[in-house]
Amino acid sequence: MVLLSRSSFYFPPDDMLLRHRLLSLHSFATSFAASPPAPRPSTASFRRSLSLSARLKPANSPPPKRSAAARPPAADELVRTALFVPPGVPREEVTPDMLLSGSNIVLGPYAGHAQIKQVEFVKSSARARDCPKDDRPEFAILGRSNVGKSSLINALVRKKEFALTSKKPGKTQLINHFLINKSWYIVDLPGYGFANASQSARTDWSSFTKGYFLNRDTLVAVMLLIDASIPPQQIDLDCANWLGRNNIGMTFVFTKCDKMKGGKGTRPEENIKQFQDLISKYYKEPPPWIMTSSITGLGRDELLLHMSQLRNYWDNNELD
């Protein structure tokens, strides 16, 4: 595995934009071995298509061998192999200006209207089978308790306290559906890993939440929130691996990118790089990821654009 640094590649004048984009990722993007583009999936396998750039590595697969005299990959090769390339974008046609700021996400032809003009709370459900049944596409917001799920939702819809925020982790106990622009849903799921919850409560969470993931046909993708203000947590890695093994498309949304715990901890970009190094051991290609802050608004518009292209691809394939 090759880590990027400011001096890793020579960029001719025409590639200065590429250099700016890569350095904007705080020099912790990871390069991966190239693989051929996956064929465009059918509607029946849509959710699997969203993880086409996040395939799990086979168990005990050996790392690729690199010759000591091998030259580093060209800049355009790096763009095609280190980024999440969405459906509808051939890897060979990726250009630097297609990269969303603060992420590894390429913007493709399915990106469209991303502004939230109307939002309403629809219902809370204690069981997956009680969720709305109107076939609108939805994005699940998932993460460890106190990772900032409600704060992110409030930032996305630009309504303070629209989704309940609390100083007490584990406050969200139900599946909450919010209807966006009368056309799609944001789904706030209970946080996992709340140590003070009873064993029975943690068991119930696991069973009904996993049932939601496995049986919800309208689920476009999971936004898996990771706290960037602290070092990587094993429970987050375990959750990501479970989603990957079950072919559920996901995006890593790094929260609290404006914070550093106690003033003495590691910086958010260092924690993100550590998480990416750990997750790269299990994935052949990098899943999509993006940096956010509900305080400064970092990543809000970019995340909505990413969600729009996944949603529009889902809509188009459902209509075919």
Short mmCIF file of C-alpha atoms in Angstrom, two decimals:
data_model
loop_
_atom_site.label_atom_id
_atom_site.label_comp_id
_atom_site.label_asym_id
_atom_site.label_seq_id
_atom_site.Cartn_x
_atom_site.Cartn_y
_atom_site.Cartn_z
CA MET A 1 0.00 0.00 0.00
CA VAL A 2 1.44 3.36 -1.04
CA LEU A 3 0.69 6.48 1.00
CA LEU A 4 0.58 9.82 -0.76
CA SER A 5 2.68 12.77 0.26
CA ARG A 6 3.15 16.23 -1.18
CA SER A 7 6.24 15.04 -3.01
CA SER A 8 4.92 11.70 -4.26
CA PHE A 9 4.19 12.85 -7.81
CA TYR A 10 5.35 15.45 -10.30
CA PHE A 11 2.49 17.55 -11.64
CA PRO A 12 3.06 19.46 -14.89
CA PRO A 13 1.36 22.85 -15.20
CA ASP A 14 -1.74 21.39 -16.84
CA ASP A 15 -2.23 19.15 -13.82
CA MET A 16 -2.08 21.85 -11.12
CA LEU A 17 -5.83 21.46 -10.52
CA LEU A 18 -5.26 17.77 -9.88
CA ARG A 19 -2.57 18.60 -7.35
CA HIS A 20 -4.84 21.08 -5.59
CA ARG A 21 -7.66 18.55 -5.39
CA LEU A 22 -5.47 15.78 -4.01
CA LEU A 23 -3.81 18.03 -1.44
CA SER A 24 -7.26 19.21 -0.34
CA LEU A 25 -7.76 15.67 1.01
CA HIS A 26 -5.05 16.55 3.57
CA SER A 27 -2.56 14.16 1.99
CA PHE A 28 -4.14 11.07 3.49
CA ALA A 29 -5.89 9.57 0.46
CA THR A 30 -4.76 6.00 -0.17
CA SER A 31 -3.93 4.53 -3.58
CA PHE A 32 -5.31 1.10 -4.50
CA ALA A 33 -4.50 -1.45 -7.15
CA ALA A 34 -6.36 -0.83 -10.38
CA SER A 35 -9.25 -3.08 -11.32
CA PRO A 36 -11.44 -3.15 -14.45
CA PRO A 37 -14.74 -1.27 -14.35
CA ALA A 38 -17.73 -3.33 -13.25
CA PRO A 39 -20.55 -3.81 -15.77
CA ARG A 40 -23.62 -1.66 -15.26
CA PRO A 41 -25.95 -3.64 -12.97
CA SER A 42 -29.58 -4.42 -13.50
CA THR A 43 -32.35 -2.89 -11.41
CA ALA A 44 -32.59 -6.03 -9.31
CA SER A 45 -28.99 -5.64 -8.19
CA PHE A 46 -29.08 -1.85 -7.71
CA ARG A 47 -27.98 -1.80 -4.10
CA ARG A 48 -25.00 -3.98 -4.96
CA SER A 49 -24.03 -1.49 -7.67
CA LEU A 50 -23.59 1.24 -5.08
CA SER A 51 -20.79 -0.77 -3.53
CA LEU A 52 -19.08 -1.48 -6.86
CA SER A 53 -16.15 0.60 -5.64
CA ALA A 54 -16.18 -0.97 -2.20
CA ARG A 55 -15.73 -4.67 -2.78
CA LEU A 56 -14.57 -6.78 0.13
CA LYS A 57 -11.21 -8.44 -0.26
CA PRO A 58 -11.18 -12.24 -0.20
CA ALA A 59 -10.07 -13.59 3.16
CA ASN A 60 -6.29 -13.91 3.49
CA SER A 61 -5.69 -12.38 0.07
CA PRO A 62 -2.00 -11.47 -0.30
CA PRO A 63 -1.09 -7.83 -0.91
CA PRO A 64 -0.02 -6.98 -4.45
CA LYS A 65 3.71 -7.24 -5.05
CA ARG A 66 5.58 -4.09 -6.05
CA SER A 67 8.96 -4.02 -7.67
CA ALA A 68 11.52 -1.92 -5.83
CA ALA A 69 12.36 -0.23 -9.10
CA ALA A 70 8.74 0.32 -10.09
CA ARG A 71 7.82 3.89 -10.91
CA PRO A 72 4.91 5.48 -9.02
CA PRO A 73 1.59 5.46 -10.92
CA ALA A 74 0.79 8.39 -13.17
CA ALA A 75 -1.46 11.09 -11.77
CA ASP A 76 -4.37 10.14 -14.02
CA GLU A 77 -4.02 6.50 -12.93
CA LEU A 78 -4.20 7.62 -9.31
CA VAL A 79 -7.45 9.47 -9.97
CA ARG A 80 -9.00 6.39 -11.55
CA THR A 81 -7.98 3.96 -8.80
CA ALA A 82 -8.07 5.91 -5.50
CA LEU A 83 -11.54 7.42 -5.86
CA PHE A 84 -15.15 6.28 -5.66
CA VAL A 85 -16.40 6.33 -9.24
CA PRO A 86 -20.24 6.26 -9.39
CA PRO A 87 -22.39 4.41 -11.92
CA GLY A 88 -22.38 6.03 -15.34
CA VAL A 89 -18.76 7.23 -15.24
CA PRO A 90 -16.12 5.20 -17.10
CA ARG A 91 -12.91 5.27 -15.06
CA GLU A 92 -10.87 6.35 -18.06
CA GLU A 93 -13.00 9.49 -18.39
CA VAL A 94 -12.53 10.75 -14.83
CA THR A 95 -11.02 14.24 -14.65
CA PRO A 96 -9.80 16.21 -11.60
CA ASP A 97 -12.63 18.75 -11.70
CA MET A 98 -15.16 15.94 -11.12
CA LEU A 99 -13.93 15.36 -7.55
CA LEU A 100 -16.11 16.67 -4.71
CA SER A 101 -14.13 18.78 -2.25
CA GLY A 102 -13.11 17.08 1.00
CA SER A 103 -13.95 13.61 -0.28
CA ASN A 104 -12.89 10.84 -2.64
CA ILE A 105 -16.22 11.03 -4.52
CA VAL A 106 -16.41 11.63 -8.25
CA LEU A 107 -19.45 13.58 -9.45
CA GLY A 108 -21.16 11.83 -12.36
CA PRO A 109 -23.96 12.46 -14.87
CA TYR A 110 -26.70 11.38 -12.46
CA ALA A 111 -26.00 14.27 -10.07
CA GLY A 112 -28.91 16.68 -10.16
CA HIS A 113 -31.13 18.77 -7.93
CA ALA A 114 -29.64 18.61 -4.45
CA GLN A 115 -31.34 21.45 -2.56
CA ILE A 116 -33.71 20.63 0.27
CA LYS A 117 -36.75 22.90 0.02
CA GLN A 118 -39.26 20.99 2.09
CA VAL A 119 -38.95 18.51 4.93
CA GLU A 120 -41.48 16.88 7.19
CA PHE A 121 -41.43 14.22 9.86
CA VAL A 122 -43.55 11.25 8.75
CA LYS A 123 -43.42 8.59 11.45
CA SER A 124 -41.40 6.60 13.98
CA SER A 125 -41.37 2.82 13.66
CA ALA A 126 -40.42 0.23 16.24
CA ARG A 127 -40.12 -2.49 13.57
CA ALA A 128 -38.89 -2.50 10.00
CA ARG A 129 -42.22 -3.82 8.73
CA ASP A 130 -43.95 -0.73 10.17
CA CYS A 131 -41.92 1.70 8.03
CA PRO A 132 -43.60 3.68 5.20
CA LYS A 133 -44.54 1.56 2.19
CA ASP A 134 -44.82 4.18 -0.56
CA ASP A 135 -41.72 3.05 -2.54
CA ARG A 136 -39.87 6.36 -2.24
CA PRO A 137 -36.06 5.99 -2.16
CA GLU A 138 -34.37 6.50 1.20
CA PHE A 139 -30.97 7.00 2.81
CA ALA A 140 -30.29 5.55 6.25
CA ILE A 141 -28.21 7.60 8.69
CA LEU A 142 -26.32 5.18 10.92
CA GLY A 143 -23.56 5.51 13.48
CA ARG A 144 -22.29 5.01 16.97
CA SER A 145 -24.23 6.74 19.74
CA ASN A 146 -23.17 10.39 20.11
CA VAL A 147 -21.52 10.45 16.68
CA GLY A 148 -23.71 13.38 15.64
CA LYS A 149 -26.50 11.78 13.58
CA SER A 150 -29.21 14.23 14.62
CA SER A 151 -26.84 17.18 14.24
CA LEU A 152 -26.00 16.10 10.69
CA ILE A 153 -29.68 15.75 9.77
CA ASN A 154 -30.39 19.20 11.21
CA ALA A 155 -27.50 20.61 9.17
CA LEU A 156 -28.69 18.93 5.96
CA VAL A 157 -32.26 20.24 6.25
CA ARG A 158 -31.07 23.55 7.82
CA LYS A 159 -33.58 23.37 10.64
CA LYS A 160 -32.31 23.54 14.21
CA GLU A 161 -33.56 20.73 16.44
CA PHE A 162 -35.65 19.24 13.61
CA ALA A 163 -34.15 15.87 14.45
CA LEU A 164 -33.94 15.49 18.22
CA THR A 165 -30.49 16.15 19.64
CA SER A 166 -29.60 15.18 23.16
CA LYS A 167 -26.65 15.27 25.54
CA LYS A 168 -27.60 11.71 26.48
CA PRO A 169 -26.27 9.15 23.96
CA GLY A 170 -28.74 6.55 22.76
CA LYS A 171 -31.75 8.89 22.78
CA THR A 172 -32.98 7.75 19.37
CA GLN A 173 -34.66 4.38 19.90
CA LEU A 174 -36.90 4.14 16.81
CA ILE A 175 -36.62 4.21 13.02
CA ASN A 176 -37.53 7.80 12.14
CA HIS A 177 -38.56 8.75 8.60
CA PHE A 178 -38.22 12.33 7.31
CA LEU A 179 -39.74 13.10 3.90
CA ILE A 180 -37.58 15.39 1.74
CA ASN A 181 -39.14 17.48 -1.06
CA LYS A 182 -42.06 15.01 -1.06
CA SER A 183 -39.88 12.62 -3.07
CA TRP A 184 -37.33 10.81 -0.88
CA TYR A 185 -36.54 9.96 2.74
CA ILE A 186 -33.79 10.53 5.25
CA VAL A 187 -34.02 7.76 7.86
CA ASP A 188 -32.59 8.32 11.33
CA LEU A 189 -31.67 4.97 12.88
CA PRO A 190 -30.85 4.26 16.54
CA GLY A 191 -27.19 4.63 17.41
CA TYR A 192 -25.19 1.52 18.21
CA GLY A 193 -22.61 0.90 20.92
CA PHE A 194 -24.34 2.74 23.78
CA ALA A 195 -22.60 1.14 26.76
CA ASN A 196 -25.27 2.09 29.33
CA ALA A 197 -28.09 0.38 27.47
CA SER A 198 -29.31 -2.93 28.82
CA GLN A 199 -28.21 -6.14 27.13
CA SER A 200 -31.80 -6.79 26.00
CA ALA A 201 -32.02 -3.31 24.48
CA ARG A 202 -28.76 -3.83 22.58
CA THR A 203 -30.03 -7.20 21.32
CA ASP A 204 -33.32 -5.69 20.20
CA TRP A 205 -31.46 -2.90 18.37
CA SER A 206 -29.32 -5.42 16.52
CA SER A 207 -32.23 -7.58 15.42
CA PHE A 208 -34.63 -4.91 14.19
CA THR A 209 -31.94 -2.71 12.61
CA LYS A 210 -30.38 -5.59 10.69
CA GLY A 211 -33.87 -6.59 9.60
CA TYR A 212 -34.33 -3.09 8.20
CA PHE A 213 -31.11 -3.30 6.17
CA LEU A 214 -31.76 -6.75 4.76
CA ASN A 215 -35.44 -6.30 3.87
CA ARG A 216 -35.82 -2.65 2.89
CA ASP A 217 -36.07 -2.64 -0.91
CA THR A 218 -36.24 1.17 -1.10
CA LEU A 219 -32.91 1.64 0.71
CA VAL A 220 -30.55 3.42 -1.69
CA ALA A 221 -27.50 3.55 0.59
CA VAL A 222 -26.35 3.83 4.18
CA MET A 223 -24.55 6.95 5.36
CA LEU A 224 -22.26 5.42 8.00
CA LEU A 225 -21.16 8.22 10.33
CA ILE A 226 -17.65 8.04 11.83
CA ASP A 227 -16.46 10.44 14.55
CA ALA A 228 -13.31 12.06 13.15
CA SER A 229 -12.44 13.72 16.46
CA ILE A 230 -11.35 10.41 18.03
CA PRO A 231 -9.20 7.47 16.87
CA PRO A 232 -10.89 4.64 14.91
CA GLN A 233 -13.27 2.45 16.91
CA GLN A 234 -13.51 -1.29 16.36
CA ILE A 235 -17.31 -1.20 16.54
CA ASP A 236 -17.38 1.12 13.50
CA LEU A 237 -15.10 -1.20 11.56
CA ASP A 238 -17.28 -4.17 12.50
CA CYS A 239 -20.42 -2.35 11.32
CA ALA A 240 -18.78 -1.41 8.01
CA ASN A 241 -17.68 -4.98 7.43
CA TRP A 242 -21.16 -6.34 8.18
CA LEU A 243 -22.70 -3.92 5.66
CA GLY A 244 -20.07 -4.87 3.09
CA ARG A 245 -20.58 -8.60 3.55
CA ASN A 246 -24.31 -8.11 2.96
CA ASN A 247 -23.77 -6.04 -0.22
CA ILE A 248 -25.34 -2.91 1.25
CA GLY A 249 -24.02 0.25 -0.37
CA MET A 250 -22.56 2.77 2.07
CA THR A 251 -20.70 6.04 2.32
CA PHE A 252 -18.40 6.91 5.20
CA VAL A 253 -19.45 10.32 6.52
CA PHE A 254 -16.75 11.64 8.85
CA THR A 255 -18.35 13.96 11.42
CA LYS A 256 -16.89 16.55 13.82
CA CYS A 257 -14.07 17.37 11.42
CA ASP A 258 -13.71 20.76 13.13
CA LYS A 259 -12.90 19.25 16.55
CA MET A 260 -9.96 17.79 18.43
CA LYS A 261 -10.73 16.12 21.77
CA GLY A 262 -9.20 17.84 24.79
CA GLY A 263 -6.75 19.86 22.72
CA LYS A 264 -4.20 17.05 23.06
CA GLY A 265 -5.69 14.36 20.85
CA THR A 266 -4.94 13.52 17.26
CA ARG A 267 -6.25 15.81 14.55
CA PRO A 268 -9.38 14.76 12.58
CA GLU A 269 -7.42 14.19 9.38
CA GLU A 270 -5.03 11.88 11.24
CA ASN A 271 -7.94 9.86 12.66
CA ILE A 272 -9.52 9.65 9.20
CA LYS A 273 -6.28 8.41 7.67
CA GLN A 274 -5.96 5.75 10.40
CA PHE A 275 -9.53 4.61 9.73
CA GLN A 276 -8.89 4.41 5.99
CA ASP A 277 -5.70 2.42 6.56
CA LEU A 278 -7.64 -0.08 8.68
CA ILE A 279 -10.64 -0.38 6.34
CA SER A 280 -8.37 -0.79 3.30
CA LYS A 281 -7.31 -4.18 4.68
CA TYR A 282 -10.82 -5.47 3.98
CA TYR A 283 -11.75 -3.68 0.75
CA LYS A 284 -10.25 -4.06 -2.71
CA GLU A 285 -11.32 -0.55 -3.64
CA PRO A 286 -12.08 2.50 -1.47
CA PRO A 287 -15.70 3.06 -0.41
CA PRO A 288 -16.92 6.65 -0.87
CA TRP A 289 -16.10 8.97 2.03
CA ILE A 290 -16.61 12.63 2.84
CA MET A 291 -15.60 15.05 5.61
CA THR A 292 -18.35 17.02 7.38
CA SER A 293 -18.99 19.38 10.28
CA SER A 294 -22.45 20.31 11.50
CA ILE A 295 -20.89 23.38 13.15
CA THR A 296 -19.15 24.93 10.13
CA GLY A 297 -21.28 23.35 7.38
CA LEU A 298 -18.27 21.57 5.90
CA GLY A 299 -19.32 18.95 3.36
CA ARG A 300 -23.07 19.67 3.51
CA ASP A 301 -23.58 20.62 -0.14
CA GLU A 302 -21.14 17.98 -1.37
CA LEU A 303 -22.89 15.23 0.58
CA LEU A 304 -26.27 16.26 -0.85
CA LEU A 305 -24.81 16.17 -4.38
CA HIS A 306 -23.46 12.68 -3.76
CA MET A 307 -26.85 11.56 -2.46
CA SER A 308 -28.57 13.11 -5.48
CA GLN A 309 -26.56 11.09 -7.99
CA LEU A 310 -27.20 7.84 -6.13
CA ARG A 311 -30.89 8.68 -5.82
CA ASN A 312 -31.29 9.68 -9.47
CA TYR A 313 -29.55 6.51 -10.62
CA TRP A 314 -31.94 4.51 -8.44
CA ASP A 315 -34.96 6.40 -9.87
CA ASN A 316 -33.87 5.86 -13.47
CA ASN A 317 -33.29 2.16 -13.01
CA GLU A 318 -36.58 1.70 -11.18
CA LEU A 319 -38.38 3.28 -14.13
CA ASP A 320 -36.64 1.10 -16.73
#
